[in-house]
XYZ file of C-alpha atoms in Angstrom:
697
model
C 11.721 29.175 42.583
C 8.009 28.476 43.114
C 5.426 30.956 44.318
C 2.220 29.695 45.963
C -1.004 31.437 44.977
C -4.699 30.667 45.102
C -6.986 29.970 42.175
C -9.911 32.266 41.515
C -13.115 31.055 43.172
C -15.049 31.068 39.925
C -12.799 28.300 38.607
C -12.613 26.235 41.765
C -15.516 23.961 40.835
C -14.357 23.103 37.324
C -12.620 19.894 36.373
C -11.768 20.160 32.699
C -12.006 23.855 31.874
C -9.523 25.197 34.395
C -7.675 28.328 33.296
C -4.596 30.150 34.598
C -4.902 33.267 36.679
C -5.950 36.292 34.705
C -5.660 39.012 37.368
C -2.844 41.490 37.610
C -1.019 39.648 40.366
C 2.702 39.641 39.715
C 4.167 36.226 39.025
C 7.759 35.217 39.385
C 9.274 34.800 35.924
C 12.681 33.326 35.177
C 14.547 33.459 31.898
C 16.040 30.742 29.688
C 18.372 31.986 26.965
C 18.533 30.268 23.585
C 22.132 29.241 24.284
C 21.637 28.014 27.855
C 20.855 24.377 27.021
C 22.998 23.035 24.163
C 22.503 19.385 23.204
C 25.790 17.498 22.853
C 26.635 13.990 21.757
C 27.978 11.533 24.327
C 29.983 8.669 22.865
C 28.742 5.193 23.730
C 31.074 3.309 26.091
C 30.790 0.118 24.023
C 29.792 0.987 20.440
C 27.709 -1.621 18.592
C 27.470 -1.952 14.816
C 24.180 -0.572 13.489
C 22.173 -2.578 10.939
C 21.818 -1.670 7.265
C 18.756 -1.885 5.053
C 18.464 -5.078 2.997
C 16.720 -5.966 -0.293
C 17.965 -2.860 -2.131
C 15.791 -0.602 0.019
C 18.631 1.888 0.431
C 17.706 3.527 -2.882
C 14.597 4.878 -1.130
C 16.891 7.026 1.041
C 18.025 9.159 -1.869
C 14.824 9.475 -3.910
C 12.064 11.631 -2.376
C 8.486 10.444 -2.209
C 6.763 7.096 -1.830
C 8.182 3.981 -3.482
C 5.490 1.362 -4.015
C 6.458 -2.249 -3.439
C 4.249 -3.484 -6.291
C 2.854 -1.278 -9.032
C -0.961 -1.536 -8.697
C -1.528 -1.223 -12.453
C 1.065 -3.566 -13.959
C 1.590 -5.763 -10.872
C 5.342 -5.404 -11.418
C 7.443 -5.529 -8.234
C 9.868 -2.665 -7.591
C 11.399 -4.640 -4.723
C 11.539 -8.310 -3.859
C 8.100 -9.941 -3.303
C 9.616 -11.366 -0.109
C 8.763 -8.060 1.572
C 5.075 -8.046 0.673
C 3.440 -10.555 3.003
C 3.934 -9.756 6.688
C 4.791 -12.575 9.071
C 1.981 -12.888 11.601
C 2.752 -12.935 15.353
C 1.809 -16.611 15.680
C 4.613 -17.514 13.249
C 7.413 -15.291 14.608
C 9.631 -16.289 17.522
C 9.702 -13.126 19.625
C 11.725 -14.901 22.285
C 14.632 -14.720 19.854
C 14.669 -10.915 20.141
C 16.556 -9.084 22.851
C 14.096 -7.645 25.409
C 13.605 -3.894 25.569
C 15.400 -2.284 28.511
C 13.634 0.640 30.155
C 15.615 3.619 31.421
C 15.218 2.573 35.052
C 16.636 -0.894 34.334
C 19.560 0.290 32.221
C 22.491 0.088 34.627
C 24.904 1.290 31.951
C 22.828 4.443 31.426
C 22.767 5.083 35.162
C 26.545 4.630 35.444
C 27.115 7.067 32.584
C 24.864 9.608 34.298
C 26.918 9.423 37.485
C 30.156 9.860 35.560
C 28.742 12.910 33.769
C 27.108 14.280 36.946
C 23.600 14.102 35.462
C 20.493 13.951 37.621
C 17.931 12.640 35.102
C 18.086 9.863 32.508
C 15.508 8.898 29.915
C 14.957 7.345 26.509
C 13.203 8.544 23.375
C 10.170 6.367 24.044
C 9.804 7.415 27.688
C 10.172 11.163 27.327
C 8.659 12.076 23.924
C 5.010 12.285 25.025
C 5.868 14.526 27.980
C 7.986 16.783 25.765
C 5.054 17.054 23.352
C 2.805 18.460 26.089
C 5.430 21.046 27.000
C 5.829 22.021 23.343
C 2.064 22.524 22.957
C 2.185 25.011 25.822
C 5.375 26.684 24.559
C 4.056 27.109 20.987
C 0.406 27.770 21.937
C -0.605 24.693 19.918
C 1.001 25.911 16.710
C -0.848 24.291 13.744
C 1.001 21.992 11.364
C 1.834 22.881 7.765
C -0.028 20.806 5.157
C 0.553 23.184 2.223
C 2.583 20.651 0.149
C -0.387 18.250 0.086
C -3.064 18.161 -2.610
C -6.227 20.272 -2.561
C -8.100 17.430 -0.863
C -6.334 18.289 2.396
C -6.156 22.074 2.303
C -9.463 22.434 4.158
C -8.764 19.577 6.561
C -7.721 20.138 10.172
C -4.227 21.444 10.816
C -4.389 20.734 14.530
C -2.563 17.903 16.225
C -4.736 14.821 16.655
C -6.709 14.125 19.791
C -4.457 11.193 20.651
C -1.295 13.317 20.589
C -2.938 16.059 22.650
C -3.987 13.560 25.331
C -2.180 14.216 28.653
C 1.076 12.348 29.225
C 2.282 10.617 32.384
C 5.745 9.423 33.343
C 7.298 7.635 36.295
C 10.366 9.259 37.807
C 12.161 6.394 39.563
C 14.842 7.294 42.060
C 17.865 5.082 42.644
C 21.301 5.984 44.022
C 21.203 9.663 43.201
C 19.736 9.346 39.696
C 16.127 9.728 38.563
C 15.158 7.505 35.623
C 12.173 8.400 33.437
C 9.875 5.534 32.409
C 6.663 5.950 30.446
C 3.453 5.280 32.350
C 1.722 2.637 30.233
C -1.205 1.989 32.540
C -3.690 2.631 29.748
C -1.770 1.207 26.807
C -3.062 -1.785 24.861
C -0.737 -4.522 26.050
C 1.138 -6.230 23.224
C -1.031 -4.499 20.615
C -0.717 -5.793 17.084
C 1.156 -2.699 15.868
C 3.697 -2.837 18.675
C 4.263 -6.541 18.138
C 4.560 -6.341 14.353
C 6.922 -3.389 14.600
C 9.548 -5.610 16.216
C 9.416 -8.327 13.559
C 9.110 -5.931 10.614
C 12.334 -4.192 11.614
C 14.074 -7.542 11.182
C 12.596 -8.224 7.749
C 13.753 -4.797 6.523
C 17.351 -5.287 7.648
C 18.054 -9.003 7.126
C 18.382 -11.214 4.028
C 15.642 -13.872 3.700
C 17.850 -16.737 4.870
C 18.782 -14.894 8.065
C 15.279 -13.587 8.729
C 13.741 -17.045 8.439
C 15.798 -18.144 11.442
C 13.462 -15.997 13.563
C 10.405 -18.004 12.515
C 8.960 -20.585 14.874
C 9.196 -23.391 12.318
C 12.792 -22.580 11.342
C 15.118 -25.569 11.128
C 18.113 -23.385 12.011
C 17.492 -21.168 15.026
C 19.168 -17.948 16.123
C 22.220 -18.620 18.287
C 22.341 -17.567 21.921
C 25.110 -15.087 21.120
C 22.874 -13.471 18.525
C 19.947 -13.338 20.964
C 22.077 -11.661 23.621
C 23.704 -9.197 21.246
C 23.474 -5.706 22.819
C 21.425 -2.998 21.121
C 23.068 -0.033 19.422
C 22.423 3.238 21.267
C 23.210 6.913 20.807
C 23.508 9.221 23.806
C 23.215 12.952 24.350
C 23.446 15.384 27.251
C 21.501 18.589 27.807
C 21.340 20.406 31.134
C 20.859 17.787 33.861
C 19.660 15.156 31.365
C 21.399 12.166 29.830
C 19.193 10.808 27.047
C 19.352 7.483 25.204
C 18.128 6.560 21.739
C 18.115 3.139 20.093
C 19.673 3.132 16.623
C 17.891 1.116 13.940
C 19.747 1.685 10.673
C 22.894 3.151 9.142
C 23.979 4.428 5.733
C 27.326 6.113 5.206
C 26.061 8.513 2.514
C 23.409 10.193 4.647
C 24.481 13.509 6.235
C 23.981 12.184 9.767
C 24.361 8.526 8.763
C 21.859 6.888 11.129
C 18.074 6.856 10.799
C 15.006 5.381 12.460
C 12.719 2.635 11.140
C 8.987 3.257 11.434
C 6.182 0.881 10.452
C 2.997 2.811 9.724
C -0.346 0.993 9.648
C -3.234 2.289 7.527
C -5.889 4.533 9.050
C -8.662 2.003 9.904
C -6.260 -0.249 11.792
C -4.836 2.671 13.763
C -8.372 3.745 14.662
C -9.596 0.281 15.658
C -6.502 -1.674 16.597
C -8.426 -4.184 18.694
C -10.369 -5.285 15.587
C -7.561 -4.940 13.056
C -8.557 -8.153 11.261
C -11.702 -6.391 9.981
C -9.584 -4.194 7.713
C -6.984 -6.519 6.196
C -8.233 -5.673 2.716
C -7.861 -1.901 3.091
C -5.041 -1.090 0.667
C -3.012 1.885 -0.497
C -3.488 2.029 -4.263
C -3.142 5.774 -4.943
C -0.514 8.431 -4.363
C -3.089 11.137 -3.551
C -6.629 11.280 -2.220
C -8.602 11.276 1.022
C -8.724 7.490 1.357
C -6.710 4.489 0.163
C -3.741 6.757 -0.569
C -0.214 7.260 0.694
C -0.970 10.975 0.969
C -3.664 10.294 3.579
C -1.220 8.319 5.692
C 1.376 11.100 5.365
C -1.212 13.707 6.409
C -2.098 11.667 9.477
C 1.578 11.243 10.345
C 2.085 15.012 10.265
C -0.686 15.550 12.803
C -0.144 12.456 14.933
C 3.514 11.426 14.794
C 5.863 14.040 13.324
C 6.298 15.954 16.591
C 7.286 12.771 18.426
C 9.535 11.751 15.517
C 11.302 15.125 15.584
C 12.186 14.679 19.258
C 13.325 11.086 18.760
C 15.476 11.903 15.734
C 17.150 14.798 17.549
C 17.807 12.813 20.709
C 19.466 10.089 18.614
C 21.471 12.521 16.433
C 19.707 10.918 13.462
C 19.095 12.035 9.888
C 15.439 11.044 9.477
C 12.989 8.157 9.399
C 12.386 5.285 6.988
C 8.655 4.488 6.837
C 7.084 1.184 5.728
C 3.352 1.520 5.020
C 1.273 -1.611 5.726
C -2.099 -3.039 6.809
C -0.671 -5.763 9.125
C -1.038 -8.308 6.308
C 0.794 -6.632 3.423
C 3.403 -3.944 2.860
C 2.465 -1.330 0.249
C 5.448 0.972 -0.012
C 8.327 2.858 1.557
C 9.319 6.475 2.124
C 12.311 8.257 3.619
C 11.521 11.482 5.476
C 14.431 13.664 6.579
C 14.530 15.685 9.794
C 14.439 18.852 7.695
C 11.149 17.757 6.110
C 9.658 16.913 9.508
C 10.753 20.299 10.866
C 9.115 22.105 7.939
C 5.763 20.487 8.649
C 5.849 21.013 12.448
C 8.008 24.049 13.252
C 8.308 25.868 9.932
C 12.039 25.180 9.583
C 14.956 23.445 11.290
C 16.228 26.582 13.037
C 12.931 26.910 14.880
C 12.743 23.172 15.521
C 16.191 22.958 17.089
C 15.546 25.849 19.467
C 12.074 24.544 20.346
C 13.594 21.177 21.259
C 16.162 22.755 23.587
C 13.570 24.983 25.271
C 11.194 22.049 25.694
C 13.819 19.898 27.414
C 14.953 22.813 29.567
C 11.377 23.361 30.791
C 11.125 19.642 31.514
C 14.193 19.976 33.700
C 12.710 22.923 35.598
C 9.488 20.970 36.251
C 11.382 17.917 37.516
C 13.602 20.095 39.702
C 10.589 21.524 41.522
C 8.955 18.106 41.927
C 12.108 16.429 43.258
C 12.899 19.362 45.542
C 9.481 19.014 47.181
C 9.855 15.218 47.503
C 13.618 14.508 47.487
C 14.972 11.026 46.797
C 11.531 9.557 46.172
C 9.934 8.011 43.109
C 7.187 10.087 41.529
C 4.484 9.931 38.907
C 4.198 13.150 36.937
C 1.303 13.955 34.605
C 1.373 16.839 32.131
C -1.633 18.362 30.398
C -1.282 21.316 28.014
C -4.370 23.542 27.900
C -5.485 26.441 25.724
C -7.925 29.281 26.334
C -11.185 29.269 24.404
C -10.067 32.181 22.234
C -6.774 30.308 21.570
C -4.781 33.377 22.580
C -2.694 31.675 25.275
C -1.760 28.269 26.658
C -0.545 26.834 29.926
C 0.532 23.481 31.333
C -1.073 21.685 34.264
C 1.388 19.411 36.061
C 0.296 16.855 38.668
C 2.888 15.142 40.852
C 2.426 12.142 43.175
C 4.785 10.234 45.416
C 4.856 6.552 44.426
C 5.752 4.115 47.233
C 8.738 1.952 46.348
C 6.814 -1.312 46.831
C 4.368 -0.324 44.074
C 6.922 -1.026 41.355
C 7.370 -4.546 42.681
C 3.652 -5.343 42.471
C 1.912 -4.659 39.151
C -1.526 -5.008 40.752
C -0.797 -1.933 42.862
C 0.043 -0.007 39.714
C -3.257 -1.018 38.142
C -5.218 -0.073 41.256
C -4.085 3.536 40.839
C -5.041 3.975 37.201
C -7.553 6.662 38.230
C -6.710 7.214 41.901
C -3.687 9.326 42.802
C -0.844 8.026 44.912
C 0.408 9.992 47.931
C 0.784 13.769 48.213
C -1.013 14.804 45.024
C 0.198 18.287 44.044
C -0.684 20.495 41.112
C 1.474 23.130 39.382
C 0.690 25.523 36.554
C 3.413 26.378 34.027
C 3.322 29.382 31.706
C 5.835 30.832 29.252
C 6.542 33.960 27.227
C 8.603 33.979 24.035
C 10.977 36.718 22.890
C 12.714 36.892 19.504
C 15.656 39.309 19.485
C 14.224 40.828 22.653
C 10.723 41.411 21.273
C 7.734 39.765 22.965
C 5.957 37.411 20.550
C 2.169 37.219 20.467
C 2.028 35.013 17.349
C 3.585 31.599 16.732
C 7.377 31.788 16.693
C 9.121 31.037 13.408
C 12.794 31.952 13.141
C 14.278 33.077 9.860
C 16.456 30.218 8.555
C 19.222 32.522 7.259
C 19.387 34.956 10.157
C 20.894 34.344 13.566
C 17.733 35.190 15.448
C 17.636 34.632 19.205
C 14.567 32.947 20.694
C 14.593 33.341 24.480
C 11.793 32.436 26.873
C 10.522 33.353 30.314
C 8.712 30.777 32.406
C 6.633 30.659 35.564
C 5.915 27.523 37.617
C 3.444 28.019 40.452
C 1.693 25.636 42.793
C -2.106 25.593 42.805
C -3.314 25.954 46.418
C -6.962 25.479 45.597
C -9.153 22.924 47.326
C -7.726 19.429 47.304
C -11.092 18.024 46.223
C -11.005 20.205 43.114
C -7.429 19.223 42.277
C -8.288 15.579 42.836
C -11.264 15.879 40.469
C -9.066 17.479 37.826
C -6.532 14.698 38.213
C -9.175 11.990 37.841
C -10.536 13.725 34.757
C -7.021 13.724 33.284
C -6.611 9.998 33.958
C -10.018 9.216 32.471
C -9.120 11.105 29.312
C -5.979 8.967 29.035
C -8.017 5.796 29.503
C -10.426 6.895 26.771
C -7.676 7.749 24.314
C -5.363 4.794 24.906
C -7.719 2.070 26.083
C -8.358 -1.066 23.973
C -11.879 0.021 23.018
C -10.894 3.469 21.790
C -11.986 4.316 18.270
C -10.841 7.946 18.433
C -14.398 9.251 18.135
C -14.630 8.032 14.559
C -16.742 4.892 14.769
C -18.963 6.252 11.997
C -16.060 5.780 9.601
C -15.301 2.201 10.565
C -18.213 0.673 8.646
C -17.059 2.470 5.515
C -13.505 1.262 6.040
C -14.729 -2.298 6.480
C -16.743 -2.067 3.242
C -13.630 -0.869 1.412
C -11.637 -3.700 2.944
C -14.204 -6.316 1.951
C -14.283 -5.007 -1.619
C -10.509 -5.275 -1.948
C -10.501 -8.748 -0.459
C -13.093 -9.892 -3.000
C -11.113 -8.414 -5.882
C -7.909 -9.889 -4.518
C -9.523 -13.297 -4.165
C -10.809 -13.167 -7.753
C -7.404 -12.101 -9.039
C -5.683 -14.842 -7.060
C -8.068 -17.493 -8.393
C -7.480 -16.277 -11.932
C -3.710 -16.499 -11.473
C -4.029 -20.037 -10.113
C -6.272 -21.243 -12.932
C -4.018 -19.587 -15.501
C -1.074 -21.358 -13.913
C -2.719 -24.787 -14.253
C -2.348 -24.613 -18.035
C 1.242 -23.313 -17.981
C 3.712 -24.952 -20.359
C 6.309 -25.588 -17.671
C 5.563 -28.405 -15.257
C 7.042 -26.486 -12.329
C 4.631 -23.591 -12.916
C 1.686 -25.971 -13.095
C 2.764 -27.747 -9.904
C 3.186 -24.393 -8.141
C -0.300 -23.343 -9.251
C -1.707 -26.612 -7.870
C -0.029 -25.855 -4.548
C -1.630 -22.397 -4.532
C -4.967 -23.995 -5.367
C -4.762 -26.013 -2.155
C -4.621 -22.749 -0.178
C -7.927 -21.462 -1.610
C -10.871 -23.037 0.162
C -13.325 -22.883 -2.753
C -10.832 -24.232 -5.296
C -9.588 -27.012 -3.037
C -13.176 -28.070 -2.447
C -13.544 -28.682 -6.204
C -9.986 -29.822 -6.903
C -11.044 -32.822 -9.015
C -12.521 -30.580 -11.695
C -9.071 -29.017 -12.206
C -7.214 -32.346 -12.267
C -6.606 -32.670 -16.010
C -4.040 -35.008 -17.582
C -1.736 -32.025 -17.966
C -1.930 -31.251 -14.239
C -1.478 -34.898 -13.194
C 1.726 -35.134 -15.236
C 3.122 -32.123 -13.324
C 2.349 -33.377 -9.815
C 4.762 -35.249 -7.584
C 4.091 -38.859 -6.651
C 3.357 -37.840 -3.059
C 0.560 -35.516 -4.163
C -0.877 -38.161 -6.501
C -0.899 -40.631 -3.617
C -2.631 -38.084 -1.382
C -5.407 -37.697 -3.948
C -5.755 -41.471 -4.310
C -6.059 -41.847 -0.538
C -8.409 -38.882 -0.159
C -10.900 -40.170 -2.727
C -10.357 -43.861 -1.895
C -9.497 -44.781 -5.485
C -8.921 -48.527 -5.968
C -7.221 -48.585 -9.367
C -4.341 -46.230 -8.568
C -3.441 -43.530 -11.063
C -5.762 -44.908 -13.748
C -8.678 -44.863 -11.349
C -7.844 -41.331 -10.202
C -7.608 -40.136 -13.787
C -10.971 -41.711 -14.600
C -12.598 -40.172 -11.510
C -11.225 -36.723 -12.361
C -12.351 -37.038 -15.996
C -15.873 -37.948 -14.916
C -16.002 -35.005 -12.506
C -14.750 -32.591 -15.174
C -17.302 -33.847 -17.672
C -20.090 -33.528 -15.109
C -19.107 -29.935 -14.294
C -18.955 -29.071 -17.998
C -22.397 -30.511 -18.666
C -23.800 -28.435 -15.833
C -22.329 -25.267 -17.322
C -23.396 -25.994 -20.918
C -26.980 -27.034 -20.168
C -27.136 -28.515 -23.633
C -24.835 -29.357 -26.517
C -21.526 -27.632 -27.141
C -22.570 -26.483 -30.605
C -25.579 -24.594 -29.241
C -23.710 -22.858 -26.395
C -22.553 -19.268 -26.841
C -18.859 -18.504 -27.202
C -19.024 -16.682 -23.876
C -20.145 -19.886 -22.134
C -17.461 -21.918 -23.923
C -14.740 -19.519 -22.756
C -16.100 -19.488 -19.210
C -16.223 -23.301 -19.093
C -12.689 -23.549 -20.482
C -11.440 -21.108 -17.847
C -12.938 -23.051 -14.934
C -11.509 -26.323 -16.259
C -7.998 -24.931 -16.611
C -8.065 -24.948 -20.425
C -7.021 -22.360 -22.995
C -9.465 -19.449 -23.223
C -8.336 -17.018 -25.915
C -8.801 -19.420 -28.821
C -11.136 -19.531 -31.850
C -14.549 -21.066 -31.273
C -13.641 -24.224 -33.175
C -10.675 -24.836 -30.846
C -12.848 -24.195 -27.790
C -15.421 -26.714 -29.013
C -12.767 -29.359 -29.731
C -11.077 -29.126 -26.300
C -14.415 -29.235 -24.480
C -15.602 -32.198 -26.556
C -12.423 -33.962 -25.494
C -13.335 -33.336 -21.834
C -16.751 -34.919 -22.381
C -15.307 -37.919 -24.223
C -12.692 -38.515 -21.500
C -15.492 -38.414 -18.953
C -17.447 -41.123 -20.759
C -20.137 -38.879 -22.228
C -21.468 -40.144 -25.582
C -21.759 -37.279 -28.041
C -24.715 -37.194 -30.413
C -23.829 -37.055 -34.131
C -24.493 -33.717 -35.759
C -27.775 -33.922 -37.592
C -28.184 -31.824 -40.708
C -31.412 -29.868 -40.629
C -33.062 -30.215 -44.046
C -35.425 -27.324 -43.456
C -34.167 -24.006 -44.805
C -32.871 -21.706 -42.103
C -34.765 -18.554 -41.288
C -32.461 -15.721 -42.510
C -33.724 -13.311 -39.856
C -33.214 -15.810 -37.040
C -29.773 -16.721 -38.379
C -28.661 -13.098 -38.522
C -30.053 -12.444 -35.029
C -28.165 -15.420 -33.621
C -24.936 -14.380 -35.363
C -25.365 -10.822 -34.097
C -25.877 -12.053 -30.530
C -22.858 -14.332 -30.878
C -20.762 -11.391 -32.044
C -21.854 -9.285 -29.050
C -20.910 -12.068 -26.627
C -17.509 -12.548 -28.245
C -16.731 -8.848 -27.976
C -17.950 -8.707 -24.382
C -15.760 -11.608 -23.285
C -12.498 -10.391 -24.795
C -10.710 -9.684 -21.518
C -7.372 -8.845 -23.088
C -8.607 -5.553 -24.559
C -11.044 -2.950 -23.317
C -13.359 -1.899 -26.178
C -15.652 1.098 -25.789
C -19.399 0.762 -26.281
C -19.242 2.889 -29.454
C -16.576 0.622 -30.972
C -18.625 -2.462 -30.100
C -21.728 -1.076 -31.833
C -19.678 -0.144 -34.911
C -18.229 -3.654 -35.028
C -21.702 -5.205 -34.852
C -23.039 -2.866 -37.547
C -20.137 -3.692 -39.866
C -20.775 -7.396 -39.302
C -24.453 -6.999 -40.235
C -23.706 -4.921 -43.349
C -21.138 -7.421 -44.619
C -23.651 -10.250 -44.175
C -26.229 -8.438 -46.283
């Protein structure tokens, strides 16, 4: 039942600071008992087998915490390297995936609703944002629990993020006695990188390499039509007048509730600036804890931004938890399994509170839809929900705006876009308020049920139409839509643009280090004993612009012996060599000798050991060898390149002892400084030099 009352005049002019009525006027309150809206499973009419995790990832399910893909210190892989590099959208055949079916287009869901005498149908993706707004009002924006995190986060915000608190809008589409809930995505970034990658990454996590590669655009064996048209696996549940649908991603028989959801979580700079994600491809997760570049930071952000939505989705799908893959759109860093119980602890305090909050939230959603559809029966509607809180944070309420959407609008996308800010027909505003009672006692603080006691959390609710001036309501509605556009639009940076430069600097630093490490691995591989390793390193060299540009300086006899005839012919053609392999070998030898001379800037005997090691490294020769060996291998490079070496002349003048000792001391310092295999402290280096000087005297 709805009671019509007027707003106070002092609030009539406001757009974004509207408050509920604070006078003593009696409202009409109705009660919802904790047992009134049980959520029950509905068996799927045509069950479909749910996928399993591949690549040994199932061990993550039973070991708490983050599991890194590659140990950052030792570079050892804990899982197959196949998972590390993410397939980019240009290389993945998304046409091979079954299209997503919205609630309004799911004829099977509608038929099930009629059989079960349900009035409303929806999916996890279409209803979660709206449920979140109702929960904010119901819980008075209860803060999240970050107590298990390190000290770095104990003083950080415990409020839900701005993006999650942004008003939610849904379309309620009427057809043959059933209302289907679709998300209003007017402001969403169309085909954003995270949405697109999420589809392909789910495949890589659940398929063996040979099967996954069939989804690539350059695959020789494509996915069959039967595979493309394979129906999705769904779970269903009923509560009140609702029939809800949830897509099932993964299954494991040893989990308590067996099925779980797959989530791909991008790092913070990419989430903040999705439109420019390529600026942050070097931002990496290298630490377990810390404010930045850590898995803990991503977990903290998930608590505030995603856990509430995840809790609704997991419950709707009767699931056990979520499997998270952390990434930066270019690489995967690690995996974590988070159970529903853990999510509940962070959001609600415990599972008992979470389960009751879910039922109350859905029941309030039903009451709101009942009033809207009663006012405009058998018509399609757009409904926008905006949870608000008083300045002293003592109470909350929910503003609900309803509009009648003409049927032809859904057939013409341009008409949808034209009403991004403007309302459709018959704009109406309602205000929803609730009271919570635990075991009959009115609660003024946040509700948290005792997990071992059978406490009863009942609520009272009031839904009343705002009969204020239409111009004021229209202004409030436009303000709501603008806030959605700001939060979800392609240029949104979540008010944190000051951080983006820092994130880009971090990304650039990692990319430089990664490039240096990659080059080192390639050059080390060129001198490998096995021909296959050398050939593989040469192939990697071709992928690095700077190395490929100077490929002749790395083309030693050893490398040429490892290359295939086709690659040798490519080099001959590229450099227009007339004498075949002999001519190519001569050209490469001359280039190598020329590069070496440029690095030495004099004779080999007069160059420091540091320079000799550096030159050997950049020519693909052995580095950690005695000086005599370094000199011999570099002399061989010069001789092969046609450089005539001068004979060593014996200086008949007696050497200056002081100069000799100074040179030897400097040589010793350079040798110690260039020993990359061990890290020697400054004190140890000085001791070593002193011992060398004392032994000489």
